[in-house]
XYZ file of C-alpha atoms in Angstrom:
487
model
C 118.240 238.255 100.145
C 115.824 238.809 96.846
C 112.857 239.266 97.131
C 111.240 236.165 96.847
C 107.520 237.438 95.425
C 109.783 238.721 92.693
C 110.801 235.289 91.718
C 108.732 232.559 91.962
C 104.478 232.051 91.062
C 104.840 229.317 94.558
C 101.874 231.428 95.872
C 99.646 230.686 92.934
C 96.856 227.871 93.261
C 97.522 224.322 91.264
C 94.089 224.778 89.977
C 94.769 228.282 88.801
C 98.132 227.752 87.221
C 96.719 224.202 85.420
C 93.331 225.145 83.538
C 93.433 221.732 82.286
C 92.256 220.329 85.758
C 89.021 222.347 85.419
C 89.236 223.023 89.392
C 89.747 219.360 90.190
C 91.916 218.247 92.246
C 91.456 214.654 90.429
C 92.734 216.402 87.678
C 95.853 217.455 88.530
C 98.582 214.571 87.447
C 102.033 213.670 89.338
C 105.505 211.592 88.673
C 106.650 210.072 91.540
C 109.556 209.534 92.661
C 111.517 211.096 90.081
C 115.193 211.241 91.734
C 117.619 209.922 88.894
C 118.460 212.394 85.625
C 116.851 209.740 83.294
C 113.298 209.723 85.092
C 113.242 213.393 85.879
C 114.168 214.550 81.881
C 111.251 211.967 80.973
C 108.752 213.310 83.109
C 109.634 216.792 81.937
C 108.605 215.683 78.082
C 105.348 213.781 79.298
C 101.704 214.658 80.370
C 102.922 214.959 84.148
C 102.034 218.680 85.695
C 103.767 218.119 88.740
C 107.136 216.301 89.493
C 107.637 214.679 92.821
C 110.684 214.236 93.930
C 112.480 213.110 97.188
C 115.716 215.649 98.608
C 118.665 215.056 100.713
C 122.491 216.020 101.153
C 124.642 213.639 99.504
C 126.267 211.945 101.683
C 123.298 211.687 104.443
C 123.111 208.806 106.817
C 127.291 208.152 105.955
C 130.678 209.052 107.439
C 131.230 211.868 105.364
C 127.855 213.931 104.817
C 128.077 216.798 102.792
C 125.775 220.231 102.113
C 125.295 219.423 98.719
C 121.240 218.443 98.048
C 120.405 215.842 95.390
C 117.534 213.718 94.608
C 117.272 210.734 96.599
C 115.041 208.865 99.077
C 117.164 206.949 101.609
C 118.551 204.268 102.284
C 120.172 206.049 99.014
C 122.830 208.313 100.152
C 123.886 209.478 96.235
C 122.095 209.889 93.202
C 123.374 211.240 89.358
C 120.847 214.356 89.816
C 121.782 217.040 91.732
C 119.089 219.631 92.705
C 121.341 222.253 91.166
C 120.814 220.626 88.056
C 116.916 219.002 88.525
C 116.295 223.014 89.078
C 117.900 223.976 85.823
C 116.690 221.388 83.807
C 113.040 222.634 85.031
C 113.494 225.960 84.502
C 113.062 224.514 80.423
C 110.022 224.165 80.973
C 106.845 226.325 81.244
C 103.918 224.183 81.932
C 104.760 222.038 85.080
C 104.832 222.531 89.130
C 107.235 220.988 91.208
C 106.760 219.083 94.633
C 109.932 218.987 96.737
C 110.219 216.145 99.112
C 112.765 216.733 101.694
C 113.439 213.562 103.678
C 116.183 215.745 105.948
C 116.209 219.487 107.352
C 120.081 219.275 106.261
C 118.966 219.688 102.698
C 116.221 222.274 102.965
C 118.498 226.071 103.210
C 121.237 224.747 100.417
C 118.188 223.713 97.885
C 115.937 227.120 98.810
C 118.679 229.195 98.083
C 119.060 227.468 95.141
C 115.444 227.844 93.973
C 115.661 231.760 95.165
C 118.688 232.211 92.575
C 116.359 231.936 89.880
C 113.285 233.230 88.725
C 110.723 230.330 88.234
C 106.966 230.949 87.105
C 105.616 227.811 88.505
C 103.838 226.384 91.544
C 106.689 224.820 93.840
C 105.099 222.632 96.952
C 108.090 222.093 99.730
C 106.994 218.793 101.808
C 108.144 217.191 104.703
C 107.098 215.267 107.197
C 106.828 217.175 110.762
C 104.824 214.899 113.005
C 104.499 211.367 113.267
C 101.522 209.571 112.147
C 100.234 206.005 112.360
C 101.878 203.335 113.939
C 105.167 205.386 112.934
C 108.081 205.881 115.329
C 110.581 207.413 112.467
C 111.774 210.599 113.481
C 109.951 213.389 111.855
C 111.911 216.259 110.227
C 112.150 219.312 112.968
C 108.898 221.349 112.537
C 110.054 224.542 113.511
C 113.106 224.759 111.523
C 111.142 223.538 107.922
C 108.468 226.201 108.659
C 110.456 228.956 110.032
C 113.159 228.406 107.016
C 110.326 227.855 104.365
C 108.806 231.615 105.424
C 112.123 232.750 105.359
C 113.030 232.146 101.930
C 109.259 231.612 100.501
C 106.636 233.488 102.629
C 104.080 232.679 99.982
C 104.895 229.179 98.755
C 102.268 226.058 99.180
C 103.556 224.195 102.007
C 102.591 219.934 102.011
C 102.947 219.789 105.671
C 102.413 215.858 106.391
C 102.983 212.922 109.302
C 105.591 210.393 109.141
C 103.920 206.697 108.598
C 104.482 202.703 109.110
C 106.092 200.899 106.241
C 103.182 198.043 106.558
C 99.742 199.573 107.779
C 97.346 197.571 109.974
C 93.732 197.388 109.172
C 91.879 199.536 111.349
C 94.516 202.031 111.844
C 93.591 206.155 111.123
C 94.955 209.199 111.861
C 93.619 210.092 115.684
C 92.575 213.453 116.801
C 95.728 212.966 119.052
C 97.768 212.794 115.928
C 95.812 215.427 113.921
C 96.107 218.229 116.291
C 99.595 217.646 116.966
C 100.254 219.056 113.317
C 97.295 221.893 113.811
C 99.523 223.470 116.587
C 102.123 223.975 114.070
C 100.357 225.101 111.466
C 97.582 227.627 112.968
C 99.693 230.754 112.335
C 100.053 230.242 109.326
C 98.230 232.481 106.713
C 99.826 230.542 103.153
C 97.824 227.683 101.792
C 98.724 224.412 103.340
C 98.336 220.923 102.181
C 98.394 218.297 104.339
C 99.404 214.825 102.287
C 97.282 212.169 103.896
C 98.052 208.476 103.202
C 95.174 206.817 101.251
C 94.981 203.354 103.488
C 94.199 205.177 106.728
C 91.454 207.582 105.347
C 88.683 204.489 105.549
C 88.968 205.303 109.453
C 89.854 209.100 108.948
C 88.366 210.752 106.306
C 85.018 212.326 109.044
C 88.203 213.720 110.700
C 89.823 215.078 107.649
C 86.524 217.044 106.658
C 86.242 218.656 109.563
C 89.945 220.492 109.124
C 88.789 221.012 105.499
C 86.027 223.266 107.290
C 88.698 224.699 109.981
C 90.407 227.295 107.280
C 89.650 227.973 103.499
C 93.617 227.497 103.143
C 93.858 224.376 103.802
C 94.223 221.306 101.498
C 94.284 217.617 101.327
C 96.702 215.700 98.799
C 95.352 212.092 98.969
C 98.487 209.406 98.206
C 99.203 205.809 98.242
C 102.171 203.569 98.567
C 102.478 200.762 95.694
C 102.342 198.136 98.681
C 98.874 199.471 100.491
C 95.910 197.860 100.097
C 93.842 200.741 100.166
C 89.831 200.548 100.986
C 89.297 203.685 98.174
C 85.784 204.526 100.271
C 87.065 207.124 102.418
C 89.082 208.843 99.435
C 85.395 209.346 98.404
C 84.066 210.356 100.921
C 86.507 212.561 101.207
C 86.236 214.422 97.900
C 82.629 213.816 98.079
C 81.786 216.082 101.102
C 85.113 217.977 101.113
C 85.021 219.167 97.383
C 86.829 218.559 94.578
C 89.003 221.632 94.700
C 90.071 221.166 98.330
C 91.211 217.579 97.717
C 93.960 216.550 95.469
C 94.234 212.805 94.415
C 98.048 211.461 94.151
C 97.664 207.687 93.987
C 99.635 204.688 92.732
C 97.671 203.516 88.893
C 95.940 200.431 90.573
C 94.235 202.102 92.979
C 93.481 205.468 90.857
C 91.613 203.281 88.836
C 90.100 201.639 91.969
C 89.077 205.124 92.659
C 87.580 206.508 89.449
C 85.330 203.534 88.759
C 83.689 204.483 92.249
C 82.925 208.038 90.601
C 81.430 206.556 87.913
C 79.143 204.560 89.896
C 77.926 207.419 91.157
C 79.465 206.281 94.798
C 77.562 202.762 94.690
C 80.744 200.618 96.253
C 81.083 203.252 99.019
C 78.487 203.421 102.209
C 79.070 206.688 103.150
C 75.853 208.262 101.549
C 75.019 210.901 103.432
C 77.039 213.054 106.160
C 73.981 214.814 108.754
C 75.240 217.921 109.821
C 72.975 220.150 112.296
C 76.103 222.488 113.177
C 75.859 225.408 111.105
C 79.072 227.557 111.443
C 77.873 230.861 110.426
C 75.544 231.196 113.523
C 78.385 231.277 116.225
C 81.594 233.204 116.482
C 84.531 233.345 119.042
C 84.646 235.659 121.553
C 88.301 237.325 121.032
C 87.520 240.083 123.525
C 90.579 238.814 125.612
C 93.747 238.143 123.931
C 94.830 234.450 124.963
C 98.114 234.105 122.154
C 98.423 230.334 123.503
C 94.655 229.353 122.856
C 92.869 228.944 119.801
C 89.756 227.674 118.612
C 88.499 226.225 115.163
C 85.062 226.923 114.411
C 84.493 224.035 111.683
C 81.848 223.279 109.191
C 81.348 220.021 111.848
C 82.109 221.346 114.707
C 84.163 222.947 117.221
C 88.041 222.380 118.203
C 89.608 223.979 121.744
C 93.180 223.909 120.996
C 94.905 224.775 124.552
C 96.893 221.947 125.784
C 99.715 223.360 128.197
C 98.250 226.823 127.771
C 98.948 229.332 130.270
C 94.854 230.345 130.434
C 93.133 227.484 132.045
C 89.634 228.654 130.449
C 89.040 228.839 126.525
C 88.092 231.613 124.430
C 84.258 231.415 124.553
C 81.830 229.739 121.537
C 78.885 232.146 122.044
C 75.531 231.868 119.662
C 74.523 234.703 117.184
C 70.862 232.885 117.362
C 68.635 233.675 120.164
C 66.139 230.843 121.094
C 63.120 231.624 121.728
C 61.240 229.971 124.448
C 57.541 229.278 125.193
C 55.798 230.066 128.672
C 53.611 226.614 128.566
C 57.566 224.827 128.061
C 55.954 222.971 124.830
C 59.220 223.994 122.649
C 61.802 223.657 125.166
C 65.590 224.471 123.813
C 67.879 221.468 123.550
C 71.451 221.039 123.238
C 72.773 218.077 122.183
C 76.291 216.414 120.924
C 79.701 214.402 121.177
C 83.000 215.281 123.201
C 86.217 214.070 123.082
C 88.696 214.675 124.995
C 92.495 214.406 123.446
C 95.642 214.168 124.774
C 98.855 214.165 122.901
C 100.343 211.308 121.147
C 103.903 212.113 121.836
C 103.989 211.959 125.970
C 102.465 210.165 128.106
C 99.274 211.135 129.575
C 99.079 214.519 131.929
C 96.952 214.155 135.118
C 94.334 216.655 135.322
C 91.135 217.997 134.787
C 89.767 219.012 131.869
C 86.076 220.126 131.431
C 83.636 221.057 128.668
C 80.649 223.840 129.724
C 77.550 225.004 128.232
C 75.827 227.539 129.180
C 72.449 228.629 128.353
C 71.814 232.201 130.172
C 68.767 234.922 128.844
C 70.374 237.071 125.608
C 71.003 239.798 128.293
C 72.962 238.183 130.654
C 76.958 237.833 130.656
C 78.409 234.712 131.570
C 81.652 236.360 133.052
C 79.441 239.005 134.990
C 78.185 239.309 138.488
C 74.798 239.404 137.959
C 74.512 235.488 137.120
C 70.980 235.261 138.197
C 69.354 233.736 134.764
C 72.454 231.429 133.864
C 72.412 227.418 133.774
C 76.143 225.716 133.777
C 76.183 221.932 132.782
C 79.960 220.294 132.808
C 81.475 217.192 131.582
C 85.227 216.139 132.918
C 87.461 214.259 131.042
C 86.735 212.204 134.858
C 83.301 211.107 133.666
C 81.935 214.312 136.909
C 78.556 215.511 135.069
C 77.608 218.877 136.698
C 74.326 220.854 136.698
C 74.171 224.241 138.131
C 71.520 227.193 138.516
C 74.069 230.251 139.274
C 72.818 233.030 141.291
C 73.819 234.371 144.327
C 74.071 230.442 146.077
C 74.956 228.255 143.713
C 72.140 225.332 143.062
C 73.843 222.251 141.531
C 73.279 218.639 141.497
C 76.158 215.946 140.069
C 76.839 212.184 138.678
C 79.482 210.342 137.545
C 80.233 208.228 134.297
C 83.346 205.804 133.775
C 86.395 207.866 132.728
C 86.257 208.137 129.114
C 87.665 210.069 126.280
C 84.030 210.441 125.008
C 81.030 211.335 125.544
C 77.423 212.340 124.505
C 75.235 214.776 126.087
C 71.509 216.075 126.139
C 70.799 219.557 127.749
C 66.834 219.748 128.760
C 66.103 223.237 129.419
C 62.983 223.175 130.054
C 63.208 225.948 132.460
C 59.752 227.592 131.800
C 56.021 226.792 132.163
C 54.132 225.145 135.366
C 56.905 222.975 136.153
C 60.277 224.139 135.315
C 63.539 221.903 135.586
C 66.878 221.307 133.515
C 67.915 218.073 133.305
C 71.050 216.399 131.453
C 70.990 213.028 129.540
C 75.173 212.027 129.053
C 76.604 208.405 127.831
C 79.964 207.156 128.154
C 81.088 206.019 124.436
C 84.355 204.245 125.557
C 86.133 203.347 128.396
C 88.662 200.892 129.110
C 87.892 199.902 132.636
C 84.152 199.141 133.011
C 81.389 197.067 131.439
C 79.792 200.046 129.132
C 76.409 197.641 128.979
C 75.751 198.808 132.667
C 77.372 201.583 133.283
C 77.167 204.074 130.481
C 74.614 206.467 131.202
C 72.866 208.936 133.673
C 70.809 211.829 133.528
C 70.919 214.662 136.126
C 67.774 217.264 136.750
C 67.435 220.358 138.457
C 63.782 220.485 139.487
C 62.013 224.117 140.261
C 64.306 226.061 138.105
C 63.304 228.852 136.419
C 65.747 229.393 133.725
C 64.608 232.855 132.290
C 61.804 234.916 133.228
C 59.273 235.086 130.380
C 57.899 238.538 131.015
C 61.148 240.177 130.899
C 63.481 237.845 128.544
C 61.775 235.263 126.328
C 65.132 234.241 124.401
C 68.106 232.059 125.386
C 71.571 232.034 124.296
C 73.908 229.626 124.485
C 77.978 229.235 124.711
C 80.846 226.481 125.027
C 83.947 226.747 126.321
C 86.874 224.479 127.931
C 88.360 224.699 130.917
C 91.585 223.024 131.640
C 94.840 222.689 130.321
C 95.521 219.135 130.458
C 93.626 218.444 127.421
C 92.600 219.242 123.886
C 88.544 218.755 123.086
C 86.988 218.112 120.023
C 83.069 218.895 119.963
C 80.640 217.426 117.278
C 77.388 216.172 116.200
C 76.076 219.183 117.828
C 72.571 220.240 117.553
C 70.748 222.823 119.323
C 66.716 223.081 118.604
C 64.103 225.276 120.527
């Protein structure tokens, strides 16, 4: 096999290869679609800098399938343009990217060995479809084979890693955390730059979701696209480039609606109502404690928050989120830390629900003390299940704990008091139920459990407080947000 860094520029940035776009994403331009001879060798003479085009083995979905890959999108099982020859008639050209679409994993080794044959100097994006995504029951092309082949052949090349979707979308529909994460566990290894093609009618409902995996790795990506048919609310596309920036968000949709969207620019944002996103999470004061290798566990520190990736995982307890910030405390309990934010907990869309626990901790100890060591003496645990069980414990030699219970819910918001200092110390927690399918929420959605006589640290000896998350629990994924933590 050649080497493929020898061959191909796949590993280069759209934005660097096109100085046109001016690192925008808006900027860079697409044909869609382009899966005869005729519309392929007129895209290749217009203003178009990269060709979209749909790939399967002639044949597919017949009697008599063969290994030969051509440009098509089914129900089409033929088409005059071969990749063979779509490859050779690009190879005329110097100023152009390609996006290859591949609607079956049939057609994926015959077309890369293709592309590996030749020496092309242009940015090549290989797409499929590897999870399913809204209200979509298609079968998705098989993960693990499209990314294991991809590396194979192209270690370096951009990889448009996307979710299968409905043919008519429902209003209110998005892209779940349940759905989101399914892709993240297939792409987390992954050191090449990934895209992830989002359809433009769901974003309205998505897009907070969306910029939060923006802020997950510097490699990834968001192509932005629309079907002619969708009726697309174009206020979470701007959101979207708005708060996720203009060089992490490329914009691929149908002429209507691209219009739709770059009159909203120009009014400076006026026809969307997303005006400001309030984030209190700042990423660069907390890191992940990788002390312990856990190969099946991962966590995503965000630029809005926090994602515990260990669903199934052989290690029922998380890598640790520990604070680089010590809070400082005051011995009258005037400035008393708080913790505050929003859980979820997530399950997977593609099986039905695992019993189980599944619990999110804090805990706030003195900037001395070890969480995972015996001498526990200065350490406050508070715990949420995915149950609705709200726990609050001093730890020392006899546990001291006190508990309530909220309506089973996938989320929740919390409170953490600590006001663990001064004449009359106590921790209390303040948690609300945010959904839940069985009960009356009106009545039912909130307590608040307190530890009274507590002494959290001991001022003359440790007058700052650090604080850590984890998850613990396999049954469950956890997403952790809004979070805010003031002294």
């Amino acid at each position: 096999m050649m080497a493929a860094a020898e061959l191909t520029h796949t590993a280069t940035d759209l934005l660097d290869f096109f100085p046109a776009a001016n690192g925008d994403g808006l900027n860079i331009t697409w044909g869609h679609a382009l899966n005869n001879k005729a519309q392929f060798e007129q895209a290749l003479k217009g203003d178009v800098m990269m060709l979209e085009t749909d790939i399967m083995v002639r044949g597919y979905g017949t009697s008599n399938p063969t290994d030969i890959p051509i440009h098509a999108h089914p129900p089409d099982s033929d088409s005059d343009l071969t990749v063979k020859e779509a490859i050779d008639l690009f190879m005329q050209v110097n100023n152009k990217g390609i996006k290859l679409d591949f609607k079956c994993i049939e057609a994926l080794e015959p077309t890369l060995q293709i592309l590996q044959q030749r020496k092309i100097c242009a940015p090549i994006l290989l797409n499929a479809d590897i999870v399913n995504g809204p209200e979509s029951f298609s079968t998705p092309v098989d993960p693990t084979r499209f990314i294991d082949t991809c590396n194979r052949y192209f270690p370096s090349a951009i990889l448009s890693l996307g979710f299968t979707t409905a043919w008519d979308c429902t209003p209110d529909a998005s892209y779940t955390w349940e759905i989101i994460t399914n892709l993240l566990y297939k792409v987390h290894r992954l050191p090449q730059h990934v895209t992830f093609p989002i359809r433009a009618v769901y974003l309205s409902t998505s897009w907070k979701r969306f910029l939060c995996v923006l802020g997950m790795k510097p490699s990834f990506s968001i192509t932005v696209w629309s079907s002619p048919r969708d009726n697309v609310d174009i206020s979470g596309v701007v959101a979207l480039r708005k708060y996720g920036g203009k060089d992490r968000v490329y914009v691929d949709l149908q002429d209507e609606t691209m219009q739709q969207f770059k009159k909203a620019l120009i009014d400076d944002d006026e026809s969307t109502t997303h005006r400001e996103v309030p984030i209190h999470w700042c990423r660069d004061l907390w890191f992940v404690d990788d002390t312990v290798p856990l190969p099946d566990n991962w966590v995503y520190l965000s630029t809005t928050g926090v994602l515990f990736l260990s669903r199934n995982s052989k290690h029922s307890t998380s890598k640790r989120v520990h604070s680089k910030q010590a809070y400082e405390v005051v011995k009258t309990g005037t400035h008393p830390l708080e913790i505050s934010g929003t859980l979820q907990f997530i399950g997977s869309s593609n099986s039905q629900n695992v019993s189980g626990e599944t619990e999110f901790y804090v805990y706030i100890s003195g900037t001395g003390e070890s969480v995972d060591s015996d001498n526990t003496n200065n350490i406050i645990a508070m715990s949420i299940s995915n149950s609705g069980k709200i726990t609050l414990q001093k730890c020392t030699t006899q546990v001291t704990s006190t508990d309530s219970s909220l309506p089973e819910s996938t989320t929740y918001e919390f409170t953490l008091h600590n006001i663990g200092v001064g004449l009359k110390p106590m921790v209390k927690v303040s948690a609300k139920c945010l959904n839940s399918d069985t009960v009356d929420l009106e009545s039912n959605s909130s307590v608040e459990v307190a530890l009274t006589e507590i002494v959290v640290v001991d001022i003359s000896t440790s007058p700052k407080l650090s604080v850590s998350f984890c998850k613990v629990g396999t049954t469950k994924d956890l997403m952790l947000e809004d979070i805010v933590v003031k002294c």
